Amino acid sequence: MGVLDFYRSAASAYKRLKSLNAFILERYRECEAEVLMSQERRENGKLLGTVDGKLYAVKDNLCTRSITTTSGSRFLKDYIPPFNATVVDRLSHLGAVLIGKTNLDEFGMGSANLTSHFGPCKSHLSPPIYEHNKDDSVEGSTDVWLVPGGSSGGSAVAVATGMCDFALGTDTGGSVRLPASFCGIVGLKPSYGRVSRYGLIPLASSLDTVGILSTSVDTCATVLDVIAGWDEKDSSTFQVPYHSCSHSVQSISSSSKVLNGKRFGIPKEFLTDDLNPDYIKLIDTVASFIKDRGGNVCTVSLPHTKSATPSYNILCAAEVSSNMAKFTGLPFGYCYSNEAKSCDELFAENRMEGLGPVVQHRIIAGTYFLTYRGRTYYDRALRVRRLIVEDFHRIFSDVDVLLTPTTISKAPLNTEIKRLGPVESCVYDQLTVPVSLAGLPAISLPLGVSHDGLPLGIQLVCNRFQEETLLRTAKSLEISCYLL
Ligand code: GLN
């Protein structure tokens, strides 16, 4: 499909599925001129790069110059950044066209997209709930829906419904991989330090990564090539030059022998009691498939996996409390009170009115973990993180790739998540969080479906900075064992 045709079809998908609430802000009309310019460059053989004319959406916690960036919060509902996140700059310079800012859990805190100030984002896979109107729009007609996963759910729904070619999300504890799994698309979380975080409104700075959601591994590789690499504005980016991998990924065909001789490990701790039987079957099938193609699959152990979620919860909250300290309502952000008698009172009132309960809860918990008394928990969580890093380090001398479920089941309903509450719903992150703590690259691939036809993602994990191995392995699985 040509650039212009795709643009029209994407804009019409958006119109029909507006009620899914995937976007906080859309700019289909505003970007039409950019699409036409790209079309002209194509006709004149003067494309700026591989992403020229590609329509992309950006999670609304990544700053976009002169375009509101809210992080899904009332606190930043009117915030217009004067600068672009590095990832946005890199894509735009090469002709990619920004079609909008996607919905998310407030400040990225959540797994279900239920806490945005702008209303929940709903999964497109809730068929009985959505009905076509006469004007071809689709309306949500009940209060029950399938969640798209969080916190990058808006990006996942936008990609899965053809509203864009690809979308950027952010993944701190699983927020790209989980929505990819629930929505049946590909979600790549690069190694920590591979992609610049400059211009990302942080959740937990030692864990945050910018990831890619798309319908194919090839697109993930193409986009990664554009956004990866050292950035002078983010001192945590890796200094060694990044080698483009899209060529080597795209050249893989179904007859390539990528899996032959490759060593896969299935961590036994990832096959938890919470795991749905559909997933157990799927992992077995994928493992047999790999063996049939000459790969070796064995069971491995990552003994500290169980402590990953508690450690993550403490570290994340602590970093949240310090990152959120700047959100006072002065000099930017939500300013509610005119009558406060002191700065402390003003900040407290602004935060109570401007921030949702999940965010407030994390700030309070995190502040405690950084006090003299709470510090013991924080120190222990850091030690556990170190043990988890060492577990992975050890394993990667024996295997090349880890193979795990992305999460424990198909997408749940919003009512199930509400019943669980914000802390218990961490169960959906338990297989993504350990990987985040270790800063490793991982991808969720839509390789299976549940007994009732909803997508199930498989997670592949590689050693730090081995994105090329990860993407090549993912591509060979994607092309040969889709919907096992
Ligand atoms: N659900 C996790 C949390 O709320 C992960 C969020 C994320 O990766 N942004 O912390």
GROMACS .gro file of C-alpha atoms and ligand atoms in nm:
model
  494
    1MET     CA    1   0.000   0.000   0.000
    2GLY     CA    2   0.131   0.346  -0.089
    3VAL     CA    3   0.198   0.610   0.176
    4LEU     CA    4  -0.112   0.808   0.091
    5ASP     CA    5  -0.339   0.504   0.081
    6PHE     CA    6  -0.214   0.388   0.417
    7TYR     CA    7  -0.262   0.738   0.558
    8ARG     CA    8  -0.628   0.735   0.446
    9SER     CA    9  -0.693   0.390   0.581
   10ALA     CA   10  -0.523   0.476   0.913
   11ALA     CA   11  -0.728   0.794   0.951
   12SER     CA   12  -1.048   0.604   0.880
   13ALA     CA   13  -0.954   0.330   1.131
   14TYR     CA   14  -0.908   0.604   1.387
   15LYS     CA   15  -1.248   0.753   1.307
   16ARG     CA   16  -1.425   0.419   1.335
   17LEU     CA   17  -1.254   0.316   1.657
   18LYS     CA   18  -1.235   0.650   1.834
   19SER     CA   19  -1.426   0.517   2.132
   20LEU     CA   20  -1.142   0.278   2.218
   21ASN     CA   21  -0.970   0.594   2.341
   22ALA     CA   22  -0.625   0.495   2.214
   23PHE     CA   23  -0.525   0.860   2.168
   24ILE     CA   24  -0.504   1.152   2.403
   25LEU     CA   25  -0.431   1.374   2.106
   26GLU     CA   26  -0.452   1.290   1.734
   27ARG     CA   27  -0.323   1.498   1.445
   28TYR     CA   28  -0.426   1.313   1.128
   29ARG     CA   29  -0.547   1.631   0.963
   30GLU     CA   30  -0.244   1.838   1.068
   31CYS     CA   31   0.001   1.581   0.933
   32GLU     CA   32  -0.154   1.538   0.589
   33ALA     CA   33   0.091   1.789   0.435
   34GLU     CA   34   0.386   1.589   0.573
   35VAL     CA   35   0.245   1.273   0.417
   36LEU     CA   36   0.212   1.446   0.080
   37MET     CA   37   0.568   1.577   0.104
   38SER     CA   38   0.694   1.230   0.177
   39GLN     CA   39   0.498   1.095  -0.119
   40GLU     CA   40   0.669   1.353  -0.338
   41ARG     CA   41   1.013   1.255  -0.206
   42ARG     CA   42   0.929   0.894  -0.286
   43GLU     CA   43   0.831   0.981  -0.642
   44ASN     CA   44   1.154   1.180  -0.688
   45GLY     CA   45   1.365   0.902  -0.541
   46LYS     CA   46   1.474   1.128  -0.257
   47LEU     CA   47   1.352   0.944   0.052
   48LEU     CA   48   1.517   1.063   0.371
   49GLY     CA   49   1.547   0.713   0.514
   50THR     CA   50   1.375   0.384   0.587
   51VAL     CA   51   1.103   0.545   0.798
   52ASP     CA   52   1.019   0.827   0.557
   53GLY     CA   53   0.639   0.847   0.525
   54LYS     CA   54   0.577   0.590   0.798
   55LEU     CA   55   0.296   0.695   1.032
   56TYR     CA   56   0.387   0.666   1.396
   57ALA     CA   57   0.222   0.732   1.729
   58VAL     CA   58   0.402   0.823   2.049
   59LYS     CA   59   0.306   0.739   2.404
   60ASP     CA   60   0.209   1.060   2.575
   61ASN     CA   61   0.494   1.048   2.825
   62LEU     CA   62   0.747   1.131   2.551
   63CYS     CA   63   0.791   1.503   2.493
   64THR     CA   64   0.688   1.652   2.160
   65ARG     CA   65   0.774   2.011   2.078
   66SER     CA   66   0.467   2.240   2.074
   67ILE     CA   67   0.236   1.940   2.120
   68THR     CA   68   0.076   1.873   2.457
   69THR     CA   69   0.245   1.597   2.657
   70THR     CA   70   0.034   1.490   2.952
   71SER     CA   71   0.172   1.156   3.074
   72GLY     CA   72  -0.196   1.066   3.118
   73SER     CA   73  -0.220   1.299   3.415
   74ARG     CA   74  -0.439   1.590   3.508
   75PHE     CA   75  -0.122   1.742   3.652
   76LEU     CA   76   0.028   1.787   3.303
   77LYS     CA   77  -0.293   1.824   3.105
   78ASP     CA   78  -0.182   2.160   2.963
   79TYR     CA   79   0.192   2.099   2.947
   80ILE     CA   80   0.341   2.189   2.608
   81PRO     CA   81   0.710   2.098   2.594
   82PRO     CA   82   0.946   2.336   2.412
   83PHE     CA   83   1.156   2.038   2.292
   84ASN     CA   84   1.133   1.691   2.142
   85ALA     CA   85   1.242   1.367   2.302
   86THR     CA   86   1.554   1.246   2.119
   87VAL     CA   87   1.363   0.947   1.978
   88VAL     CA   88   1.099   1.177   1.829
   89ASP     CA   89   1.366   1.405   1.682
   90ARG     CA   90   1.547   1.113   1.521
   91LEU     CA   91   1.230   0.973   1.363
   92SER     CA   92   1.101   1.310   1.246
   93HIS     CA   93   1.434   1.408   1.089
   94LEU     CA   94   1.410   1.099   0.873
   95GLY     CA   95   1.059   1.178   0.752
   96ALA     CA   96   0.844   0.966   0.985
   97VAL     CA   97   0.506   1.132   1.040
   98LEU     CA   98   0.370   1.177   1.392
   99ILE     CA   99  -0.004   1.107   1.394
  100GLY     CA  100  -0.070   1.150   1.764
  101LYS     CA  101  -0.001   1.092   2.130
  102THR     CA  102  -0.132   0.771   2.281
  103ASN     CA  103  -0.313   0.698   2.603
  104LEU     CA  104  -0.138   0.544   2.905
  105ASP     CA  105  -0.179   0.474   3.273
  106GLU     CA  106  -0.102   0.793   3.462
  107PHE     CA  107   0.277   0.845   3.451
  108GLY     CA  108   0.310   0.487   3.323
  109MET     CA  109   0.202   0.334   3.653
  110GLY     CA  110  -0.020   0.039   3.577
  111SER     CA  111  -0.073  -0.272   3.368
  112ALA     CA  112  -0.424  -0.223   3.234
  113ASN     CA  113  -0.469   0.132   3.110
  114LEU     CA  114  -0.735   0.212   3.365
  115THR     CA  115  -0.578   0.508   3.542
  116SER     CA  116  -0.541   0.773   3.272
  117HIS     CA  117  -0.694   1.112   3.354
  118PHE     CA  118  -0.833   1.099   2.998
  119GLY     CA  119  -1.031   0.782   3.055
  120PRO     CA  120  -0.937   0.417   3.000
  121CYS     CA  121  -0.813   0.279   2.672
  122LYS     CA  122  -1.004  -0.033   2.569
  123SER     CA  123  -0.886  -0.331   2.369
  124HIS     CA  124  -1.010  -0.366   2.013
  125LEU     CA  125  -1.052  -0.738   2.091
  126SER     CA  126  -1.371  -0.697   2.292
  127PRO     CA  127  -1.612  -0.797   2.009
  128PRO     CA  128  -1.943  -0.848   2.185
  129ILE     CA  129  -1.899  -0.520   2.365
  130TYR     CA  130  -1.840  -0.302   2.061
  131GLU     CA  131  -2.112  -0.245   1.810
  132HIS     CA  132  -2.106  -0.079   1.472
  133ASN     CA  133  -2.319   0.233   1.440
  134LYS     CA  134  -2.492   0.336   1.118
  135ASP     CA  135  -2.218   0.588   1.039
  136ASP     CA  136  -1.961   0.305   1.060
  137SER     CA  137  -1.823   0.423   1.393
  138VAL     CA  138  -1.789   0.170   1.672
  139GLU     CA  139  -1.924   0.237   2.017
  140GLY     CA  140  -1.847   0.076   2.351
  141SER     CA  141  -2.183  -0.017   2.491
  142THR     CA  142  -2.114  -0.160   2.835
  143ASP     CA  143  -1.890  -0.100   3.130
  144VAL     CA  144  -1.701  -0.423   3.074
  145TRP     CA  145  -1.415  -0.453   2.828
  146LEU     CA  146  -1.092  -0.638   2.768
  147VAL     CA  147  -0.794  -0.436   2.882
  148PRO     CA  148  -0.524  -0.367   2.623
  149GLY     CA  149  -0.252  -0.396   2.888
  150GLY     CA  150  -0.052  -0.112   3.029
  151SER     CA  151   0.090   0.119   3.044
  152SER     CA  152   0.154   0.156   2.667
  153GLY     CA  153  -0.196   0.024   2.584
  154GLY     CA  154  -0.289   0.320   2.365
  155SER     CA  155   0.019   0.259   2.147
  156ALA     CA  156  -0.063  -0.113   2.123
  157VAL     CA  157  -0.427  -0.055   2.021
  158ALA     CA  158  -0.324   0.211   1.766
  159VAL     CA  159  -0.084  -0.036   1.601
  160ALA     CA  160  -0.312  -0.339   1.623
  161THR     CA  161  -0.603  -0.156   1.459
  162GLY     CA  162  -0.398  -0.012   1.172
  163MET     CA  163  -0.414   0.350   1.292
  164CYS     CA  164  -0.035   0.377   1.232
  165ASP     CA  165   0.264   0.178   1.105
  166PHE     CA  166   0.432   0.160   1.445
  167ALA     CA  167   0.425   0.328   1.783
  168LEU     CA  168   0.668   0.413   2.056
  169GLY     CA  169   0.594   0.301   2.408
  170THR     CA  170   0.796   0.289   2.727
  171ASP     CA  171   0.880  -0.018   2.930
  172THR     CA  172   0.987   0.009   3.292
  173GLY     CA  173   0.857  -0.324   3.421
  174GLY     CA  174   0.680  -0.462   3.115
  175SER     CA  175   0.471  -0.180   2.970
  176VAL     CA  176   0.561  -0.250   2.607
  177ARG     CA  177   0.570  -0.631   2.623
  178LEU     CA  178   0.245  -0.676   2.818
  179PRO     CA  179   0.021  -0.467   2.586
  180ALA     CA  180   0.189  -0.634   2.287
  181SER     CA  181   0.094  -0.973   2.430
  182PHE     CA  182  -0.265  -0.876   2.512
  183CYS     CA  183  -0.320  -0.706   2.173
  184GLY     CA  184  -0.151  -0.966   1.952
  185ILE     CA  185   0.137  -0.757   1.816
  186VAL     CA  186   0.516  -0.738   1.851
  187GLY     CA  187   0.666  -0.536   2.137
  188LEU     CA  188   1.040  -0.472   2.168
  189LYS     CA  189   1.209  -0.351   2.486
  190PRO     CA  190   1.572  -0.268   2.406
  191SER     CA  191   1.855  -0.302   2.658
  192TYR     CA  192   1.870  -0.029   2.917
  193GLY     CA  193   2.103   0.233   2.772
  194ARG     CA  194   2.047   0.135   2.408
  195VAL     CA  195   1.792   0.408   2.333
  196SER     CA  196   1.797   0.762   2.468
  197ARG     CA  197   1.555   0.850   2.746
  198TYR     CA  198   1.599   1.222   2.692
  199GLY     CA  199   1.254   1.378   2.684
  200LEU     CA  200   1.085   1.084   2.855
  201ILE     CA  201   0.885   1.190   3.159
  202PRO     CA  202   1.039   0.937   3.396
  203LEU     CA  203   0.875   0.667   3.601
  204ALA     CA  204   1.182   0.493   3.747
  205SER     CA  205   1.498   0.623   3.583
  206SER     CA  206   1.715   0.316   3.646
  207LEU     CA  207   1.459   0.094   3.469
  208ASP     CA  208   1.289   0.310   3.206
  209THR     CA  209   1.340   0.219   2.841
  210VAL     CA  210   1.179   0.342   2.520
  211GLY     CA  211   1.034   0.051   2.323
  212ILE     CA  212   0.869  -0.018   1.988
  213LEU     CA  213   0.529  -0.167   1.908
  214SER     CA  214   0.452  -0.290   1.559
  215THR     CA  215   0.300  -0.575   1.364
  216SER     CA  216   0.633  -0.720   1.255
  217VAL     CA  217   0.986  -0.787   1.377
  218ASP     CA  218   1.121  -0.622   1.060
  219THR     CA  219   0.956  -0.291   1.153
  220CYS     CA  220   1.093  -0.314   1.507
  221ALA     CA  221   1.443  -0.360   1.362
  222THR     CA  222   1.400  -0.071   1.118
  223VAL     CA  223   1.281   0.165   1.390
  224LEU     CA  224   1.544   0.050   1.638
  225ASP     CA  225   1.813   0.136   1.382
  226VAL     CA  226   1.682   0.493   1.378
  227ILE     CA  227   1.635   0.553   1.749
  228ALA     CA  228   1.922   0.351   1.902
  229GLY     CA  229   2.265   0.479   1.988
  230TRP     CA  230   2.454   0.717   2.206
  231ASP     CA  231   2.294   1.050   2.287
  232GLU     CA  232   2.490   1.331   2.446
  233LYS     CA  233   2.171   1.438   2.623
  234ASP     CA  234   2.135   1.106   2.809
  235SER     CA  235   2.445   1.000   2.999
  236SER     CA  236   2.305   0.650   3.051
  237THR     CA  237   2.315   0.569   2.679
  238PHE     CA  238   2.579   0.315   2.581
  239GLN     CA  239   2.885   0.479   2.421
  240VAL     CA  240   2.989   0.196   2.190
  241PRO     CA  241   2.856   0.262   1.838
  242TYR     CA  242   2.533   0.086   1.752
  243HIS     CA  243   2.549  -0.138   1.444
  244SER     CA  244   2.239  -0.136   1.231
  245CYS     CA  245   2.063  -0.473   1.242
  246SER     CA  246   1.760  -0.431   1.016
  247HIS     CA  247   1.946  -0.562   0.712
  248SER     CA  248   2.048  -0.882   0.879
  249VAL     CA  249   1.699  -0.927   1.024
  250GLN     CA  250   1.516  -0.857   0.699
  251SER     CA  251   1.733  -1.098   0.503
  252ILE     CA  252   1.605  -1.394   0.707
  253SER     CA  253   1.366  -1.621   0.519
  254SER     CA  254   1.181  -1.935   0.621
  255SER     CA  255   1.468  -2.144   0.484
  256SER     CA  256   1.734  -1.959   0.691
  257LYS     CA  257   1.895  -2.176   0.956
  258VAL     CA  258   1.893  -1.921   1.238
  259LEU     CA  259   1.756  -2.164   1.497
  260ASN     CA  260   2.000  -2.440   1.408
  261GLY     CA  261   2.242  -2.494   1.697
  262LYS     CA  262   2.099  -2.203   1.895
  263ARG     CA  263   2.076  -2.270   2.270
  264PHE     CA  264   1.741  -2.180   2.429
  265GLY     CA  265   1.669  -2.187   2.800
  266ILE     CA  266   1.326  -2.200   2.964
  267PRO     CA  267   1.361  -2.067   3.320
  268LYS     CA  268   1.163  -2.303   3.538
  269GLU     CA  269   1.074  -2.023   3.782
  270PHE     CA  270   0.886  -1.849   3.499
  271LEU     CA  271   0.639  -2.138   3.472
  272THR     CA  272   0.461  -2.018   3.783
  273ASP     CA  273   0.149  -2.156   3.949
  274ASP     CA  274  -0.044  -1.856   3.813
  275LEU     CA  275   0.032  -1.956   3.455
  276ASN     CA  276  -0.274  -2.040   3.246
  277PRO     CA  277  -0.272  -2.395   3.098
  278ASP     CA  278  -0.301  -2.244   2.748
  279TYR     CA  279   0.043  -2.097   2.803
  280ILE     CA  280   0.194  -2.424   2.924
  281LYS     CA  281   0.079  -2.586   2.600
  282LEU     CA  282   0.211  -2.297   2.394
  283ILE     CA  283   0.559  -2.304   2.550
  284ASP     CA  284   0.578  -2.681   2.484
  285THR     CA  285   0.475  -2.632   2.123
  286VAL     CA  286   0.727  -2.353   2.062
  287ALA     CA  287   1.002  -2.560   2.226
  288SER     CA  288   0.924  -2.862   2.002
  289PHE     CA  289   0.917  -2.636   1.701
  290ILE     CA  290   1.263  -2.500   1.784
  291LYS     CA  291   1.403  -2.851   1.838
  292ASP     CA  292   1.263  -2.965   1.503
  293ARG     CA  293   1.469  -2.690   1.343
  294GLY     CA  294   1.794  -2.792   1.508
  295GLY     CA  295   1.782  -2.569   1.817
  296ASN     CA  296   1.861  -2.694   2.166
  297VAL     CA  297   1.606  -2.627   2.438
  298CYS     CA  298   1.675  -2.693   2.803
  299THR     CA  299   1.530  -2.596   3.138
  300VAL     CA  300   1.736  -2.344   3.334
  301SER     CA  301   1.707  -2.184   3.674
  302LEU     CA  302   1.694  -1.817   3.772
  303PRO     CA  303   1.660  -1.874   4.147
  304HIS     CA  304   1.584  -1.518   4.258
  305THR     CA  305   1.291  -1.465   4.021
  306LYS     CA  306   1.031  -1.475   4.300
  307SER     CA  307   1.189  -1.176   4.471
  308ALA     CA  308   1.183  -0.965   4.156
  309THR     CA  309   0.837  -0.812   4.200
  310PRO     CA  310   0.881  -0.703   4.563
  311SER     CA  311   1.224  -0.562   4.477
  312TYR     CA  312   1.081  -0.381   4.173
  313ASN     CA  313   0.794  -0.238   4.376
  314ILE     CA  314   1.030  -0.087   4.631
  315LEU     CA  315   1.287   0.046   4.384
  316CYS     CA  316   1.022   0.180   4.149
  317ALA     CA  317   0.835   0.360   4.427
  318ALA     CA  318   1.158   0.511   4.563
  319GLU     CA  319   1.254   0.644   4.221
  320VAL     CA  320   0.899   0.767   4.162
  321SER     CA  321   0.908   0.968   4.482
  322SER     CA  322   1.227   1.142   4.381
  323ASN     CA  323   1.127   1.190   4.015
  324MET     CA  324   0.791   1.334   4.113
  325ALA     CA  325   0.944   1.588   4.352
  326LYS     CA  326   0.955   1.844   4.071
  327PHE     CA  327   0.578   1.824   4.020
  328THR     CA  328   0.479   2.102   4.251
  329GLY     CA  329   0.250   2.305   4.028
  330LEU     CA  330   0.523   2.570   4.016
  331PRO     CA  331   0.670   2.665   3.772
  332PHE     CA  332   0.474   2.423   3.551
  333GLY     CA  333   0.194   2.174   3.592
  334TYR     CA  334  -0.138   2.181   3.765
  335CYS     CA  335  -0.188   2.469   4.008
  336TYR     CA  336  -0.508   2.426   4.200
  337SER     CA  337  -0.486   2.635   4.508
  338ASN     CA  338  -0.501   3.012   4.534
  339GLU     CA  339  -0.536   3.018   4.906
  340ALA     CA  340  -0.248   2.809   5.032
  341LYS     CA  341  -0.066   2.968   5.322
  342SER     CA  342   0.274   2.820   5.249
  343CYS     CA  343   0.464   2.652   4.968
  344ASP     CA  344   0.428   2.313   5.139
  345GLU     CA  345   0.052   2.359   5.158
  346LEU     CA  346   0.037   2.473   4.796
  347PHE     CA  347   0.239   2.173   4.671
  348ALA     CA  348   0.033   1.931   4.879
  349GLU     CA  349  -0.298   2.070   4.751
  350ASN     CA  350  -0.180   2.069   4.390
  351ARG     CA  351  -0.065   1.710   4.418
  352MET     CA  352  -0.380   1.593   4.594
  353GLU     CA  353  -0.596   1.744   4.321
  354GLY     CA  354  -0.368   1.692   4.023
  355LEU     CA  355  -0.247   1.335   4.078
  356GLY     CA  356  -0.448   1.014   4.086
  357PRO     CA  357  -0.453   0.769   4.380
  358VAL     CA  358  -0.204   0.520   4.233
  359VAL     CA  359   0.054   0.795   4.182
  360GLN     CA  360  -0.004   0.941   4.528
  361HIS     CA  361   0.031   0.597   4.680
  362ARG     CA  362   0.366   0.536   4.509
  363ILE     CA  363   0.503   0.874   4.612
  364ILE     CA  364   0.413   0.809   4.975
  365ALA     CA  365   0.550   0.453   4.975
  366GLY     CA  366   0.866   0.563   4.793
  367THR     CA  367   0.925   0.851   5.030
  368TYR     CA  368   0.908   0.605   5.319
  369PHE     CA  369   1.161   0.370   5.152
  370LEU     CA  370   1.404   0.659   5.135
  371THR     CA  371   1.370   0.757   5.499
  372TYR     CA  372   1.610   0.637   5.767
  373ARG     CA  373   1.366   0.366   5.881
  374GLY     CA  374   1.248   0.255   5.537
  375ARG     CA  375   1.599   0.251   5.395
  376THR     CA  376   1.651  -0.113   5.505
  377TYR     CA  377   1.386  -0.220   5.251
  378TYR     CA  378   1.546  -0.010   4.981
  379ASP     CA  379   1.893  -0.152   5.050
  380ARG     CA  380   1.758  -0.507   5.047
  381ALA     CA  381   1.575  -0.444   4.721
  382LEU     CA  382   1.901  -0.321   4.568
  383ARG     CA  383   2.079  -0.635   4.685
  384VAL     CA  384   1.805  -0.855   4.539
  385ARG     CA  385   1.838  -0.667   4.210
  386ARG     CA  386   2.209  -0.745   4.206
  387LEU     CA  387   2.134  -1.118   4.264
  388ILE     CA  388   1.885  -1.115   3.977
  389VAL     CA  389   2.142  -0.952   3.747
  390GLU     CA  390   2.392  -1.222   3.846
  391ASP     CA  391   2.138  -1.501   3.782
  392PHE     CA  392   2.093  -1.379   3.425
  393HIS     CA  393   2.465  -1.324   3.379
  394ARG     CA  394   2.536  -1.684   3.477
  395ILE     CA  395   2.264  -1.824   3.252
  396PHE     CA  396   2.387  -1.643   2.944
  397SER     CA  397   2.713  -1.837   2.955
  398ASP     CA  398   2.506  -2.153   2.895
  399VAL     CA  399   2.229  -2.033   2.660
  400ASP     CA  400   2.187  -1.773   2.386
  401VAL     CA  401   1.819  -1.692   2.428
  402LEU     CA  402   1.565  -1.732   2.706
  403LEU     CA  403   1.215  -1.844   2.611
  404THR     CA  404   0.927  -1.756   2.846
  405PRO     CA  405   0.561  -1.661   2.841
  406THR     CA  406   0.527  -1.281   2.829
  407THR     CA  407   0.264  -1.285   3.101
  408ILE     CA  408   0.043  -1.537   3.278
  409SER     CA  409  -0.270  -1.534   3.061
  410LYS     CA  410  -0.469  -1.371   2.784
  411ALA     CA  411  -0.599  -1.017   2.841
  412PRO     CA  412  -0.828  -0.991   3.144
  413LEU     CA  413  -1.143  -0.783   3.172
  414ASN     CA  414  -1.130  -0.441   3.335
  415THR     CA  415  -1.356  -0.577   3.610
  416GLU     CA  416  -1.104  -0.849   3.696
  417ILE     CA  417  -0.828  -0.591   3.727
  418LYS     CA  418  -1.045  -0.370   3.945
  419ARG     CA  419  -1.119  -0.665   4.172
  420LEU     CA  420  -0.747  -0.736   4.208
  421GLY     CA  421  -0.653  -0.376   4.288
  422PRO     CA  422  -0.333  -0.194   4.190
  423VAL     CA  423  -0.091  -0.406   4.396
  424GLU     CA  424  -0.230  -0.752   4.317
  425SER     CA  425  -0.255  -0.678   3.946
  426CYS     CA  426   0.128  -0.693   3.946
  427VAL     CA  427   0.077  -1.065   3.875
  428TYR     CA  428   0.060  -0.975   3.508
  429ASP     CA  429   0.409  -0.820   3.526
  430GLN     CA  430   0.585  -1.099   3.712
  431LEU     CA  431   0.754  -1.240   3.399
  432THR     CA  432   0.861  -0.907   3.254
  433VAL     CA  433   0.985  -0.734   3.571
  434PRO     CA  434   1.293  -0.959   3.632
  435VAL     CA  435   1.418  -0.880   3.281
  436SER     CA  436   1.371  -0.506   3.343
  437LEU     CA  437   1.566  -0.522   3.668
  438ALA     CA  438   1.856  -0.675   3.474
  439GLY     CA  439   1.832  -0.415   3.193
  440LEU     CA  440   1.816  -0.686   2.925
  441PRO     CA  441   1.664  -0.666   2.576
  442ALA     CA  442   1.342  -0.862   2.528
  443ILE     CA  443   1.067  -0.900   2.275
  444SER     CA  444   0.709  -1.022   2.296
  445LEU     CA  445   0.591  -1.212   1.988
  446PRO     CA  446   0.228  -1.301   1.916
  447LEU     CA  447   0.288  -1.672   1.866
  448GLY     CA  448  -0.024  -1.826   2.015
  449VAL     CA  449  -0.387  -1.791   2.109
  450SER     CA  450  -0.586  -1.897   2.413
  451HIS     CA  451  -0.855  -2.167   2.388
  452ASP     CA  452  -1.107  -1.887   2.322
  453GLY     CA  453  -0.902  -1.714   2.057
  454LEU     CA  454  -0.726  -1.429   2.236
  455PRO     CA  455  -0.356  -1.360   2.170
  456LEU     CA  456  -0.077  -1.499   2.386
  457GLY     CA  457   0.270  -1.348   2.361
  458ILE     CA  458   0.597  -1.535   2.391
  459GLN     CA  459   0.889  -1.347   2.542
  460LEU     CA  460   1.245  -1.391   2.415
  461VAL     CA  461   1.529  -1.244   2.620
  462CYS     CA  462   1.896  -1.203   2.529
  463ASN     CA  463   2.208  -1.083   2.702
  464ARG     CA  464   2.264  -0.708   2.732
  465PHE     CA  465   2.306  -0.525   2.400
  466GLN     CA  466   2.243  -0.838   2.194
  467GLU     CA  467   1.948  -0.689   2.010
  468GLU     CA  468   2.065  -0.836   1.682
  469THR     CA  469   2.056  -1.196   1.810
  470LEU     CA  470   1.721  -1.123   1.973
  471LEU     CA  471   1.563  -0.981   1.658
  472ARG     CA  472   1.707  -1.247   1.426
  473THR     CA  473   1.574  -1.524   1.650
  474ALA     CA  474   1.240  -1.347   1.679
  475LYS     CA  475   1.214  -1.306   1.303
  476SER     CA  476   1.280  -1.671   1.237
  477LEU     CA  477   1.013  -1.772   1.486
  478GLU     CA  478   0.771  -1.511   1.354
  479ILE     CA  479   0.788  -1.624   0.994
  480SER     CA  480   0.768  -1.992   1.060
  481CYS     CA  481   0.548  -2.054   1.359
  482TYR     CA  482   0.281  -1.786   1.368
  483LEU     CA  483  -0.033  -1.905   1.552
  484LEU     CA  484   0.097  -2.246   1.648
  485GLN     N1  485   0.299  -0.219   3.569
  485GLN     C1  486   0.428  -0.177   3.611
  485GLN     C2  487   0.418  -0.059   3.704
  485GLN     O1  488   0.309  -0.011   3.724
  485GLN     C3  489   0.514  -0.145   3.492
  485GLN     C4  490   0.489  -0.013   3.435
  485GLN     C5  491   0.575   0.022   3.317
  485GLN     O2  492   0.650  -0.060   3.265
  485GLN     N2  493   0.567   0.149   3.279
  485GLN     O3  494   0.515  -0.015   3.758
   0.00000   0.00000   0.00000
